[in-house]
GROMACS .gro file of C-alpha atoms in nm:
model
  392
    1UNK     CA    1  -3.168   0.036  -0.774
    2UNK     CA    2  -3.185  -0.354  -0.783
    3UNK     CA    3  -2.871  -0.543  -0.739
    4UNK     CA    4  -2.733  -0.819  -0.989
    5UNK     CA    5  -3.004  -0.665  -1.240
    6UNK     CA    6  -2.868  -0.518  -1.574
    7UNK     CA    7  -2.979  -0.128  -1.519
    8UNK     CA    8  -2.894   0.151  -1.753
    9UNK     CA    9  -2.756   0.487  -1.622
   10UNK     CA   10  -2.762   0.821  -1.810
   11UNK     CA   11  -2.380   0.839  -1.726
   12UNK     CA   12  -2.260   1.053  -2.067
   13UNK     CA   13  -2.552   1.054  -2.224
   14UNK     CA   14  -2.938   0.912  -2.252
   15UNK     CA   15  -2.885   0.530  -2.119
   16UNK     CA   16  -2.525   0.539  -2.204
   17UNK     CA   17  -2.405   0.270  -1.978
   18UNK     CA   18  -2.542  -0.066  -1.850
   19UNK     CA   19  -2.419  -0.165  -1.516
   20UNK     CA   20  -2.477  -0.479  -1.315
   21UNK     CA   21  -2.370  -0.413  -0.926
   22UNK     CA   22  -2.350  -0.723  -0.710
   23UNK     CA   23  -2.558  -0.703  -0.394
   24UNK     CA   24  -2.368  -0.549  -0.092
   25UNK     CA   25  -2.120  -0.361  -0.351
   26UNK     CA   26  -2.084  -0.014  -0.227
   27UNK     CA   27  -1.840   0.111  -0.412
   28UNK     CA   28  -1.854   0.243  -0.789
   29UNK     CA   29  -1.579   0.270  -1.020
   30UNK     CA   30  -1.530   0.462  -1.327
   31UNK     CA   31  -1.233   0.449  -1.606
   32UNK     CA   32  -1.129   0.639  -1.923
   33UNK     CA   33  -1.158   0.399  -2.225
   34UNK     CA   34  -0.783   0.299  -2.375
   35UNK     CA   35  -0.631   0.474  -2.093
   36UNK     CA   36  -0.696   0.341  -1.728
   37UNK     CA   37  -0.550   0.010  -1.652
   38UNK     CA   38  -0.743  -0.237  -1.451
   39UNK     CA   39  -1.096  -0.335  -1.434
   40UNK     CA   40  -1.384  -0.095  -1.377
   41UNK     CA   41  -1.768  -0.080  -1.356
   42UNK     CA   42  -1.810   0.140  -1.629
   43UNK     CA   43  -1.535   0.284  -1.929
   44UNK     CA   44  -1.637   0.611  -2.058
   45UNK     CA   45  -1.453   0.790  -2.332
   46UNK     CA   46  -1.159   1.054  -2.277
   47UNK     CA   47  -1.276   1.419  -2.265
   48UNK     CA   48  -1.660   1.295  -2.187
   49UNK     CA   49  -1.882   1.508  -1.930
   50UNK     CA   50  -1.990   1.290  -1.684
   51UNK     CA   51  -2.341   1.352  -1.541
   52UNK     CA   52  -2.295   1.322  -1.186
   53UNK     CA   53  -2.626   1.381  -1.083
   54UNK     CA   54  -2.738   1.023  -1.197
   55UNK     CA   55  -2.600   0.919  -0.880
   56UNK     CA   56  -2.883   1.122  -0.688
   57UNK     CA   57  -3.165   0.843  -0.757
   58UNK     CA   58  -2.903   0.560  -0.637
   59UNK     CA   59  -3.000   0.458  -0.270
   60UNK     CA   60  -2.891   0.141  -0.087
   61UNK     CA   61  -3.224  -0.049   0.069
   62UNK     CA   62  -3.194   0.155   0.399
   63UNK     CA   63  -3.125   0.487   0.220
   64UNK     CA   64  -3.475   0.437   0.040
   65UNK     CA   65  -3.662   0.375   0.342
   66UNK     CA   66  -3.525   0.709   0.437
   67UNK     CA   67  -3.518   0.905   0.132
   68UNK     CA   68  -3.609   1.207   0.322
   69UNK     CA   69  -3.269   1.240   0.489
   70UNK     CA   70  -3.026   1.180   0.166
   71UNK     CA   71  -3.221   1.384  -0.085
   72UNK     CA   72  -2.936   1.318  -0.328
   73UNK     CA   73  -2.922   0.932  -0.322
   74UNK     CA   74  -2.713   0.761  -0.080
   75UNK     CA   75  -2.527   0.475  -0.320
   76UNK     CA   76  -2.246   0.415  -0.372
   77UNK     CA   77  -2.048   0.517  -0.081
   78UNK     CA   78  -1.690   0.482  -0.242
   79UNK     CA   79  -1.625   0.594  -0.580
   80UNK     CA   80  -1.263   0.488  -0.775
   81UNK     CA   81  -1.212   0.745  -1.050
   82UNK     CA   82  -0.950   0.753  -1.344
   83UNK     CA   83  -1.019   1.085  -1.545
   84UNK     CA   84  -1.008   1.459  -1.591
   85UNK     CA   85  -1.367   1.507  -1.534
   86UNK     CA   86  -1.421   1.726  -1.194
   87UNK     CA   87  -1.771   1.756  -1.147
   88UNK     CA   88  -1.758   1.527  -0.893
   89UNK     CA   89  -1.575   1.810  -0.689
   90UNK     CA   90  -1.902   2.062  -0.714
   91UNK     CA   91  -2.136   1.787  -0.703
   92UNK     CA   92  -2.018   1.676  -0.353
   93UNK     CA   93  -2.087   2.024  -0.220
   94UNK     CA   94  -2.510   1.868  -0.196
   95UNK     CA   95  -2.440   1.522  -0.170
   96UNK     CA   96  -2.153   1.419   0.064
   97UNK     CA   97  -1.889   1.176  -0.082
   98UNK     CA   98  -1.778   0.935   0.187
   99UNK     CA   99  -1.442   0.843  -0.002
  100UNK     CA  100  -1.321   0.927  -0.363
  101UNK     CA  101  -1.009   0.757  -0.511
  102UNK     CA  102  -0.909   0.974  -0.783
  103UNK     CA  103  -0.638   0.911  -1.070
  104UNK     CA  104  -0.602   1.216  -1.291
  105UNK     CA  105  -0.504   1.091  -1.609
  106UNK     CA  106  -0.343   1.496  -1.766
  107UNK     CA  107  -0.191   1.778  -1.584
  108UNK     CA  108  -0.464   1.854  -1.311
  109UNK     CA  109  -0.583   2.176  -1.107
  110UNK     CA  110  -0.867   2.099  -0.880
  111UNK     CA  111  -0.996   2.344  -0.615
  112UNK     CA  112  -1.185   2.115  -0.362
  113UNK     CA  113  -1.246   2.424  -0.094
  114UNK     CA  114  -1.616   2.363  -0.057
  115UNK     CA  115  -1.634   1.990  -0.089
  116UNK     CA  116  -1.807   1.746   0.088
  117UNK     CA  117  -1.538   1.466   0.105
  118UNK     CA  118  -1.431   1.333   0.405
  119UNK     CA  119  -1.164   1.103   0.250
  120UNK     CA  120  -0.983   1.185  -0.029
  121UNK     CA  121  -0.726   0.972  -0.255
  122UNK     CA  122  -0.510   1.103  -0.518
  123UNK     CA  123  -0.285   0.897  -0.729
  124UNK     CA  124  -0.008   1.070  -0.927
  125UNK     CA  125   0.185   0.958  -1.250
  126UNK     CA  126   0.410   1.175  -1.453
  127UNK     CA  127   0.182   1.505  -1.483
  128UNK     CA  128   0.152   1.792  -1.222
  129UNK     CA  129  -0.163   1.760  -1.009
  130UNK     CA  130  -0.241   2.115  -0.818
  131UNK     CA  131  -0.474   2.091  -0.528
  132UNK     CA  132  -0.650   2.325  -0.313
  133UNK     CA  133  -0.826   2.145  -0.017
  134UNK     CA  134  -1.121   2.288   0.213
  135UNK     CA  135  -1.213   2.229   0.565
  136UNK     CA  136  -1.446   1.922   0.499
  137UNK     CA  137  -1.153   1.688   0.361
  138UNK     CA  138  -0.969   1.541   0.710
  139UNK     CA  139  -0.829   1.263   0.535
  140UNK     CA  140  -0.558   1.270   0.274
  141UNK     CA  141  -0.409   0.970   0.080
  142UNK     CA  142  -0.127   1.014  -0.180
  143UNK     CA  143   0.003   0.754  -0.376
  144UNK     CA  144   0.248   0.736  -0.680
  145UNK     CA  145   0.466   0.995  -0.810
  146UNK     CA  146   0.433   1.227  -0.494
  147UNK     CA  147   0.704   1.493  -0.653
  148UNK     CA  148   0.419   1.597  -0.917
  149UNK     CA  149   0.157   1.683  -0.628
  150UNK     CA  150   0.134   2.047  -0.496
  151UNK     CA  151  -0.080   2.123  -0.218
  152UNK     CA  152  -0.149   2.510  -0.181
  153UNK     CA  153  -0.424   2.498   0.135
  154UNK     CA  154  -0.564   2.220   0.327
  155UNK     CA  155  -0.702   2.331   0.676
  156UNK     CA  156  -0.889   2.058   0.757
  157UNK     CA  157  -0.654   1.803   0.683
  158UNK     CA  158  -0.540   1.601   1.029
  159UNK     CA  159  -0.473   1.210   0.842
  160UNK     CA  160  -0.223   1.220   0.527
  161UNK     CA  161  -0.111   0.871   0.434
  162UNK     CA  162   0.193   0.851   0.155
  163UNK     CA  163   0.207   0.558  -0.051
  164UNK     CA  164   0.540   0.663  -0.275
  165UNK     CA  165   0.664   0.537  -0.595
  166UNK     CA  166   0.992   0.499  -0.463
  167UNK     CA  167   1.126   0.394  -0.804
  168UNK     CA  168   1.148   0.753  -0.849
  169UNK     CA  169   1.416   0.824  -0.620
  170UNK     CA  170   1.728   0.962  -0.710
  171UNK     CA  171   1.974   0.814  -0.477
  172UNK     CA  172   1.918   0.487  -0.218
  173UNK     CA  173   1.719   0.638  -0.019
  174UNK     CA  174   1.339   0.807  -0.110
  175UNK     CA  175   1.264   1.121   0.089
  176UNK     CA  176   0.891   1.206   0.122
  177UNK     CA  177   0.849   1.594  -0.094
  178UNK     CA  178   0.790   1.877   0.118
  179UNK     CA  179   0.427   2.001   0.175
  180UNK     CA  180   0.421   2.317   0.348
  181UNK     CA  181   0.030   2.364   0.379
  182UNK     CA  182   0.006   2.034   0.557
  183UNK     CA  183   0.256   2.067   0.845
  184UNK     CA  184   0.040   2.266   1.082
  185UNK     CA  185  -0.267   2.096   1.057
  186UNK     CA  186  -0.146   1.728   1.006
  187UNK     CA  187  -0.140   1.522   1.344
  188UNK     CA  188  -0.117   1.172   1.212
  189UNK     CA  189   0.115   1.048   0.934
  190UNK     CA  190   0.063   0.698   0.769
  191UNK     CA  191   0.392   0.548   0.546
  192UNK     CA  192   0.311   0.239   0.314
  193UNK     CA  193   0.606   0.129   0.150
  194UNK     CA  194   0.690  -0.169  -0.033
  195UNK     CA  195   0.917  -0.425   0.155
  196UNK     CA  196   1.131  -0.476  -0.124
  197UNK     CA  197   1.296  -0.153  -0.283
  198UNK     CA  198   1.406   0.163  -0.238
  199UNK     CA  199   1.348   0.265   0.161
  200UNK     CA  200   1.159   0.559   0.262
  201UNK     CA  201   1.363   0.798   0.469
  202UNK     CA  202   1.237   0.913   0.811
  203UNK     CA  203   1.386   1.221   0.820
  204UNK     CA  204   1.173   1.367   0.568
  205UNK     CA  205   0.876   1.347   0.801
  206UNK     CA  206   1.003   1.545   1.059
  207UNK     CA  207   0.862   1.883   0.849
  208UNK     CA  208   0.510   1.784   1.012
  209UNK     CA  209   0.581   1.924   1.334
  210UNK     CA  210   0.267   1.814   1.558
  211UNK     CA  211   0.283   1.454   1.510
  212UNK     CA  212   0.074   1.251   1.753
  213UNK     CA  213   0.032   0.937   1.552
  214UNK     CA  214   0.253   0.754   1.340
  215UNK     CA  215   0.225   0.404   1.122
  216UNK     CA  216   0.503   0.280   0.925
  217UNK     CA  217   0.531  -0.020   0.701
  218UNK     CA  218   0.781  -0.147   0.440
  219UNK     CA  219   1.115  -0.064   0.395
  220UNK     CA  220   1.178   0.234   0.585
  221UNK     CA  221   1.523   0.373   0.693
  222UNK     CA  222   1.672   0.638   0.936
  223UNK     CA  223   1.432   0.531   1.197
  224UNK     CA  224   1.642   0.724   1.444
  225UNK     CA  225   1.521   1.056   1.313
  226UNK     CA  226   1.162   0.987   1.457
  227UNK     CA  227   1.301   1.048   1.819
  228UNK     CA  228   1.250   1.412   1.735
  229UNK     CA  229   0.871   1.368   1.727
  230UNK     CA  230   0.815   1.491   2.073
  231UNK     CA  231   0.449   1.461   2.079
  232UNK     CA  232   0.433   1.147   2.010
  233UNK     CA  233   0.138   0.941   2.114
  234UNK     CA  234   0.067   0.658   1.908
  235UNK     CA  235   0.317   0.445   1.726
  236UNK     CA  236   0.276   0.135   1.449
  237UNK     CA  237   0.548  -0.039   1.292
  238UNK     CA  238   0.418  -0.311   1.051
  239UNK     CA  239   0.554  -0.534   0.777
  240UNK     CA  240   0.895  -0.368   0.863
  241UNK     CA  241   1.249  -0.597   0.741
  242UNK     CA  242   1.496  -0.323   0.918
  243UNK     CA  243   1.449  -0.148   1.254
  244UNK     CA  244   1.828  -0.032   1.255
  245UNK     CA  245   1.844   0.310   1.443
  246UNK     CA  246   1.500   0.236   1.630
  247UNK     CA  247   1.473   0.478   1.898
  248UNK     CA  248   1.400   0.336   2.270
  249UNK     CA  249   1.039   0.328   2.308
  250UNK     CA  250   1.092   0.514   2.689
  251UNK     CA  251   1.195   0.838   2.483
  252UNK     CA  252   0.839   0.899   2.395
  253UNK     CA  253   0.688   1.064   2.735
  254UNK     CA  254   0.348   1.073   2.609
  255UNK     CA  255   0.315   0.725   2.425
  256UNK     CA  256  -0.012   0.558   2.429
  257UNK     CA  257  -0.012   0.275   2.225
  258UNK     CA  258   0.295   0.050   2.028
  259UNK     CA  259   0.231  -0.179   1.796
  260UNK     CA  260   0.499  -0.378   1.648
  261UNK     CA  261   0.348  -0.651   1.408
  262UNK     CA  262   0.524  -0.860   1.140
  263UNK     CA  263   0.885  -0.683   1.208
  264UNK     CA  264   1.260  -0.811   1.212
  265UNK     CA  265   1.319  -1.033   1.491
  266UNK     CA  266   1.637  -0.906   1.647
  267UNK     CA  267   1.515  -0.525   1.739
  268UNK     CA  268   1.168  -0.705   1.772
  269UNK     CA  269   1.284  -0.866   2.089
  270UNK     CA  270   1.441  -0.572   2.229
  271UNK     CA  271   1.108  -0.375   2.167
  272UNK     CA  272   0.922  -0.646   2.355
  273UNK     CA  273   1.145  -0.603   2.644
  274UNK     CA  274   1.105  -0.223   2.636
  275UNK     CA  275   0.742  -0.226   2.585
  276UNK     CA  276   0.706  -0.505   2.900
  277UNK     CA  277   0.939  -0.235   3.106
  278UNK     CA  278   0.715   0.060   3.019
  279UNK     CA  279   0.385  -0.160   3.092
  280UNK     CA  280   0.520  -0.189   3.420
  281UNK     CA  281   0.502   0.155   3.519
  282UNK     CA  282   0.233   0.291   3.347
  283UNK     CA  283  -0.106   0.202   3.148
  284UNK     CA  284  -0.103   0.221   2.790
  285UNK     CA  285  -0.402   0.169   2.526
  286UNK     CA  286  -0.383  -0.200   2.315
  287UNK     CA  287  -0.016  -0.238   2.276
  288UNK     CA  288   0.175  -0.520   2.163
  289UNK     CA  289   0.514  -0.662   1.974
  290UNK     CA  290   0.477  -0.968   1.760
  291UNK     CA  291   0.544  -1.182   1.480
  292UNK     CA  292   0.872  -1.153   1.491
  293UNK     CA  293   1.085  -1.274   1.178
  294UNK     CA  294   1.428  -1.343   1.044
  295UNK     CA  295   1.531  -1.085   0.821
  296UNK     CA  296   1.546  -1.369   0.531
  297UNK     CA  297   1.187  -1.416   0.527
  298UNK     CA  298   1.087  -1.108   0.431
  299UNK     CA  299   1.300  -1.150   0.111
  300UNK     CA  300   1.174  -1.496   0.074
  301UNK     CA  301   0.806  -1.388   0.105
  302UNK     CA  302   0.794  -1.052  -0.061
  303UNK     CA  303   1.093  -1.106  -0.281
  304UNK     CA  304   1.030  -1.428  -0.486
  305UNK     CA  305   1.251  -1.396  -0.781
  306UNK     CA  306   0.992  -1.523  -1.034
  307UNK     CA  307   0.684  -1.265  -1.020
  308UNK     CA  308   0.793  -1.107  -1.348
  309UNK     CA  309   0.808  -1.396  -1.551
  310UNK     CA  310   0.536  -1.460  -1.788
  311UNK     CA  311   0.272  -1.744  -1.839
  312UNK     CA  312   0.250  -2.053  -1.649
  313UNK     CA  313   0.603  -2.065  -1.563
  314UNK     CA  314   0.568  -1.815  -1.308
  315UNK     CA  315   0.326  -2.004  -1.092
  316UNK     CA  316   0.499  -2.326  -1.133
  317UNK     CA  317   0.858  -2.178  -1.054
  318UNK     CA  318   0.670  -1.988  -0.726
  319UNK     CA  319   0.531  -2.295  -0.604
  320UNK     CA  320   0.851  -2.500  -0.642
  321UNK     CA  321   1.012  -2.235  -0.478
  322UNK     CA  322   0.797  -2.214  -0.150
  323UNK     CA  323   0.815  -2.619  -0.159
  324UNK     CA  324   1.211  -2.587  -0.137
  325UNK     CA  325   1.186  -2.278   0.113
  326UNK     CA  326   0.945  -2.551   0.375
  327UNK     CA  327   1.181  -2.824   0.309
  328UNK     CA  328   1.490  -2.603   0.380
  329UNK     CA  329   1.340  -2.450   0.682
  330UNK     CA  330   1.314  -2.856   0.824
  331UNK     CA  331   1.646  -2.957   0.727
  332UNK     CA  332   1.906  -3.114   0.955
  333UNK     CA  333   2.149  -3.103   0.710
  334UNK     CA  334   2.376  -2.974   0.408
  335UNK     CA  335   2.237  -3.254   0.231
  336UNK     CA  336   1.894  -3.241   0.241
  337UNK     CA  337   1.925  -2.858   0.201
  338UNK     CA  338   2.083  -2.933  -0.139
  339UNK     CA  339   1.825  -3.184  -0.240
  340UNK     CA  340   1.548  -2.915  -0.250
  341UNK     CA  341   1.743  -2.692  -0.412
  342UNK     CA  342   1.824  -2.973  -0.689
  343UNK     CA  343   1.450  -3.038  -0.725
  344UNK     CA  344   1.381  -2.638  -0.791
  345UNK     CA  345   1.655  -2.624  -1.052
  346UNK     CA  346   1.520  -2.922  -1.236
  347UNK     CA  347   1.211  -2.811  -1.239
  348UNK     CA  348   1.319  -2.479  -1.424
  349UNK     CA  349   1.520  -2.717  -1.660
  350UNK     CA  350   1.200  -2.859  -1.802
  351UNK     CA  351   1.063  -2.502  -1.845
  352UNK     CA  352   1.043  -2.327  -2.167
  353UNK     CA  353   1.192  -1.980  -2.288
  354UNK     CA  354   1.439  -1.975  -2.007
  355UNK     CA  355   1.680  -1.697  -2.119
  356UNK     CA  356   1.936  -1.474  -1.957
  357UNK     CA  357   1.700  -1.299  -1.708
  358UNK     CA  358   1.554  -1.587  -1.605
  359UNK     CA  359   1.872  -1.729  -1.525
  360UNK     CA  360   1.974  -1.504  -1.333
  361UNK     CA  361   1.636  -1.484  -1.121
  362UNK     CA  362   1.664  -1.857  -1.051
  363UNK     CA  363   2.019  -1.780  -0.947
  364UNK     CA  364   1.887  -1.549  -0.717
  365UNK     CA  365   1.643  -1.814  -0.592
  366UNK     CA  366   1.901  -2.039  -0.497
  367UNK     CA  367   2.110  -1.772  -0.334
  368UNK     CA  368   1.802  -1.667  -0.107
  369UNK     CA  369   1.720  -2.061  -0.030
  370UNK     CA  370   2.082  -2.095   0.081
  371UNK     CA  371   2.062  -1.779   0.298
  372UNK     CA  372   1.690  -1.920   0.456
  373UNK     CA  373   1.838  -2.207   0.590
  374UNK     CA  374   1.894  -2.232   0.961
  375UNK     CA  375   2.271  -2.444   0.920
  376UNK     CA  376   2.432  -2.096   0.805
  377UNK     CA  377   2.558  -2.240   0.483
  378UNK     CA  378   2.804  -2.034   0.262
  379UNK     CA  379   2.669  -1.871  -0.045
  380UNK     CA  380   2.967  -2.031  -0.241
  381UNK     CA  381   2.711  -2.338  -0.251
  382UNK     CA  382   2.466  -2.148  -0.417
  383UNK     CA  383   2.679  -2.099  -0.710
  384UNK     CA  384   2.813  -2.438  -0.722
  385UNK     CA  385   2.518  -2.664  -0.693
  386UNK     CA  386   2.344  -2.370  -0.949
  387UNK     CA  387   2.573  -2.451  -1.210
  388UNK     CA  388   2.582  -2.856  -1.156
  389UNK     CA  389   2.234  -2.902  -1.196
  390UNK     CA  390   2.120  -2.579  -1.458
  391UNK     CA  391   2.139  -2.677  -1.821
  392UNK     CA  392   1.974  -2.342  -1.928
   0.00000   0.00000   0.00000
C-alpha cells in the first residue's frame, strides 16, 4: 500500500474505511466508536465483524518485493485493538502477528491455543477476561485490573509483564493476583508500577518459582522477599523511589547482570559498593548503578500536584513549580527559598477558578518545595508562607 496516500479498505464492509498511513508506521490501531478512549487509525461500530483478511494484501516495501514469502501480507507488524471481535485470533493462524495489544470491551473468553502471536498484551478494566494461551505466545503483557484476568493455560509463555492499576488495592499495598498456569513456564517477570501511589508487594511475585530475570520499576515494597528467588541471574531496578529492605546482591550466587538506574540514592550508594565488590570476584554482563536520586526528587518530578488541573492553569502552574524547584536547588539561604515559593503563590493568585482542591494542591506544592531544599528547613515555614501570601 502507498504510504501518506488516502486508501480505502474493506474493514467492515466494501471500502468502509479511508486510511492515511505515514511513511515508516509499522502499526495499525482499531478502536470502537463512542467507547474506546484515545486516538486510533480507524473506528468501527460496536458489534461490527472485522474482516481481518483485508490485511492479506498489505505489504511493506520489502515485503512486496518478497511477496512469495509472505502470502498473507506483512504489514502492519503491530496491532492495537480496542473491541470484542476475536477474528484476529483465527487469522493469526495463517499469518503470524508480531505483537497485538488488545483491550476487550465486554466480558471475554478467548482461546489462543492455535494462535501465532509472539507478544500478546491484554488490558483489563471492569469486565472478566478468560484466556487459554498456546505454545506460540512467548511474551505476555497484562495491564489494568489484573484481578479480572484468568489464564487457564499458557504452555509457551516464558515472559510476563505486569502493569497493574494499583488503585484497585484493598489496602496500602497491591499484590499481583495468583496465576497458577504461569508458575511453571515463566522465567522472566517485569513489573511496571507508577512512581507515585500504591506500592506493588514483591511477596506476591514468589508464586513464580523459576524466575531467572526480574525487572522492577516504580513504587515497589517488601523488596526483602526477592531474596527467596534463588535462581535469579538478571536483576533490574529502575525509577524506584524506595529501596527499603533491598537484599545484598551477593546472596544471588547465579547473578550475571544487575542494573540500578534512577533509584533513590541512600540504598543506591550501598548497591554501588556491593556491585563493585562482586566485580572484583567475578565477571558479569553489563552491570551498573547510576542516576541516584534524593527521595524528594521522585515526588517533585512525578508527583507534581497540578497535573489534574484544567485548561491553561495546569501548564502555567506546572512551569512555575519547576522554575521554583530549580531556584530552590541553588538557594544558599532561607530568604532565597522563600522568594522562589512566594513567586509561585503570587502567580497562582492571578489564575482564575482557584477553589478548594486547587488551594490544597498549591499547599502540597509548597510543602514539596520546602522539602526539596538542601537547607533542611522546617515544614512549618510552608504553612506560614502559604497563608501570608495567598489570596484564595
